[in-house]
Short mmCIF file of C-alpha atoms in Angstrom, two decimals:
data_model
loop_
_atom_site.label_atom_id
_atom_site.label_comp_id
_atom_site.label_asym_id
_atom_site.label_seq_id
_atom_site.Cartn_x
_atom_site.Cartn_y
_atom_site.Cartn_z
CA MET F 39 0.00 0.00 0.00
CA LYS F 40 1.19 3.49 -0.77
CA THR F 41 0.00 6.76 0.76
CA TRP F 42 0.54 10.36 -0.32
CA THR F 43 -0.44 13.42 1.74
CA LYS F 44 -0.10 17.04 0.67
CA THR F 45 -1.46 20.32 2.05
CA ILE F 46 -1.97 23.64 0.29
CA ASN F 47 -3.45 26.99 1.35
CA ILE F 48 -6.14 28.33 -0.95
CA ASN F 49 -7.26 31.96 -1.13
CA ALA F 50 -10.96 31.16 -1.15
CA PRO F 51 -13.63 30.61 1.53
CA ILE F 52 -14.03 27.09 2.89
CA GLU F 53 -17.61 26.80 1.52
CA SER F 54 -16.62 27.50 -2.09
CA ILE F 55 -13.92 24.80 -2.01
CA TRP F 56 -16.32 22.37 -0.29
CA GLN F 57 -18.81 22.95 -3.12
CA LEU F 58 -16.22 21.68 -5.62
CA LEU F 59 -15.67 18.48 -3.62
CA ASN F 60 -19.20 17.83 -2.39
CA GLY F 61 -21.44 19.52 -4.95
CA SER F 62 -23.01 18.67 -8.28
CA LEU F 63 -21.43 16.72 -11.14
CA SER F 64 -20.64 20.00 -12.92
CA ASP F 65 -18.85 21.30 -9.79
CA LEU F 66 -16.91 18.04 -9.49
CA GLN F 67 -15.92 18.16 -13.17
CA LYS F 68 -14.24 21.54 -12.63
CA ILE F 69 -11.58 19.77 -10.56
CA MET F 70 -11.95 16.22 -11.96
CA PRO F 71 -12.72 16.70 -15.67
CA GLN F 72 -12.41 12.97 -16.45
CA VAL F 73 -15.44 12.12 -14.25
CA ILE F 74 -18.31 11.89 -16.73
CA GLU F 75 -21.01 10.51 -14.42
CA ASN F 76 -21.68 10.49 -10.66
CA LYS F 77 -25.08 8.86 -9.98
CA PRO F 78 -26.36 8.18 -6.47
CA ILE F 79 -26.97 4.46 -5.85
CA LYS F 80 -27.59 4.55 -2.10
CA ILE F 81 -27.97 7.72 -0.01
CA THR F 82 -27.88 7.59 3.78
CA GLU F 83 -29.14 10.29 6.13
CA GLU F 84 -25.76 10.62 7.86
CA VAL F 85 -23.97 10.61 4.43
CA VAL F 86 -21.44 7.97 5.59
CA GLY F 87 -22.33 4.76 3.77
CA SER F 88 -23.72 6.57 0.72
CA VAL F 89 -22.68 5.06 -2.61
CA TYR F 90 -22.30 6.76 -6.00
CA ARG F 91 -21.70 5.02 -9.34
CA GLN F 92 -18.98 7.00 -11.03
CA LYS F 93 -17.76 6.83 -14.62
CA TYR F 94 -14.27 8.03 -15.40
CA LYS F 95 -12.89 8.54 -18.91
CA GLU F 96 -9.20 7.83 -19.49
CA GLY F 97 -8.42 8.32 -23.18
CA LYS F 98 -11.03 6.26 -25.06
CA ARG F 99 -11.61 3.87 -22.16
CA ILE F 100 -14.38 4.41 -19.60
CA GLU F 101 -14.02 2.90 -16.13
CA GLU F 102 -17.08 2.45 -13.92
CA TYR F 103 -16.88 1.93 -10.17
CA ASP F 104 -18.85 2.52 -6.98
CA VAL F 105 -17.59 5.25 -4.67
CA LYS F 106 -18.52 4.77 -1.02
CA THR F 107 -18.50 7.62 1.51
CA LEU F 108 -16.37 6.47 4.46
CA ASN F 109 -16.14 9.66 6.53
CA TYR F 110 -18.06 12.93 6.40
CA THR F 111 -17.86 16.08 8.52
CA ASN F 112 -19.52 19.35 7.55
CA GLU F 113 -18.84 21.99 10.22
CA LEU F 114 -18.33 25.74 9.78
CA ASP F 115 -14.54 25.64 10.31
CA LYS F 116 -13.74 22.07 9.28
CA LYS F 117 -14.97 19.81 6.50
CA ILE F 118 -13.93 16.21 5.81
CA LEU F 119 -14.86 13.85 3.01
CA LYS F 120 -13.30 10.40 2.70
CA VAL F 121 -14.32 8.08 -0.11
CA GLY F 122 -13.19 4.65 -1.21
CA PHE F 123 -13.49 2.62 -4.39
CA THR F 124 -11.96 -0.29 -6.29
CA LEU F 125 -10.53 0.58 -9.68
CA ALA F 126 -10.54 -2.06 -12.45
CA ASN F 127 -10.47 -4.89 -9.86
CA MET F 128 -6.80 -3.98 -9.41
CA PHE F 129 -6.52 -1.16 -6.89
CA GLU F 130 -8.37 -0.23 -3.71
CA ILE F 131 -8.19 3.53 -3.46
CA THR F 132 -9.22 5.95 -0.73
CA ALA F 133 -9.27 9.71 -1.12
CA TYR F 134 -9.39 11.90 2.00
CA TYR F 135 -10.15 15.60 1.67
CA GLU F 136 -9.86 17.88 4.70
CA LEU F 137 -10.63 21.58 4.66
CA ASN F 138 -9.77 23.84 7.60
CA LYS F 139 -10.87 27.46 7.71
CA ILE F 140 -7.94 29.81 8.32
CA ASN F 141 -10.09 32.94 8.01
CA GLU F 142 -13.02 34.16 5.92
CA THR F 143 -11.03 34.14 2.67
CA GLU F 144 -8.35 31.47 3.22
CA THR F 145 -8.59 27.71 3.66
CA SER F 146 -6.09 24.95 4.29
CA PHE F 147 -6.71 21.91 2.06
CA THR F 148 -5.16 18.53 2.88
CA TYR F 149 -5.47 15.70 0.39
CA THR F 150 -4.47 12.13 1.26
CA VAL F 151 -4.63 9.22 -1.17
CA THR F 152 -4.00 5.58 -0.38
CA ASN F 153 -3.57 3.02 -3.11
CA ASN F 154 -3.54 -0.68 -2.30
CA SER F 155 -2.80 -3.12 -5.11
CA LEU F 156 -4.99 -6.22 -5.28
CA LYS F 157 -2.63 -7.92 -7.78
CA TRP F 158 1.09 -8.68 -7.50
CA PHE F 159 2.03 -6.75 -10.67
CA GLY F 160 0.20 -3.70 -9.34
CA LYS F 161 2.59 -3.67 -6.39
CA LEU F 162 5.44 -3.18 -8.87
CA PHE F 163 3.58 -0.26 -10.41
CA LEU F 164 3.15 1.35 -6.98
CA LEU F 165 6.88 1.05 -6.24
CA PHE F 166 7.55 3.62 -8.94
CA ALA F 167 4.49 5.82 -8.43
CA SER F 168 5.20 9.41 -7.41
CA ASP F 169 3.13 12.14 -5.77
CA LYS F 170 2.83 14.01 -9.09
CA ILE F 171 -0.91 13.34 -9.51
CA VAL F 172 -1.61 14.44 -5.91
CA VAL F 173 0.32 17.70 -6.39
CA GLU F 174 -1.41 18.38 -9.73
CA PHE F 175 -4.83 17.79 -8.15
CA LEU F 176 -4.12 20.21 -5.29
CA GLU F 177 -2.93 22.86 -7.73
CA ARG F 178 -6.05 22.35 -9.91
CA VAL F 179 -8.38 22.76 -6.90
CA LYS F 180 -6.48 25.90 -5.84
CA LYS F 181 -6.61 27.38 -9.35
CA VAL F 182 -10.35 26.68 -9.84
CA ALA F 183 -11.38 27.81 -6.34
CA GLU F 184 -9.36 31.05 -6.51
CA ALA F 185 -10.63 31.83 -10.05
CA GLN F 186 -14.26 31.33 -8.93
CA TYR F 187 -13.75 33.43 -5.82
#
């Protein structure tokens, strides 16, 4: 298993960043353009346990998987969303998003990804995997949130 954690400060209110992570498909696509569908399959009152069927386009290939909400906190000064899914029956992935309000116009965003290979050859792939995708995602969220704000 491999884990990457990065934090960035964003010059935008906590609520506007939260909207990108926890809003509509069109909001989600601003920071994850490859997601082409995000349909609710099971919605729970407490949000944890909710499941969404997501479709992700990589080149010409479309992957479909169920994303389960594992942790959810929506307070004024702190917001957490943790989701998990299995990609192509090869990788178990969790994504943890944590937003902390610094002040009215600045937010700290921490993003943690874990990737666990379900196949032996996937373990080799993870040996050489870098944090590049995590860094690019943080920078994309920052760019979109600051441009909207």
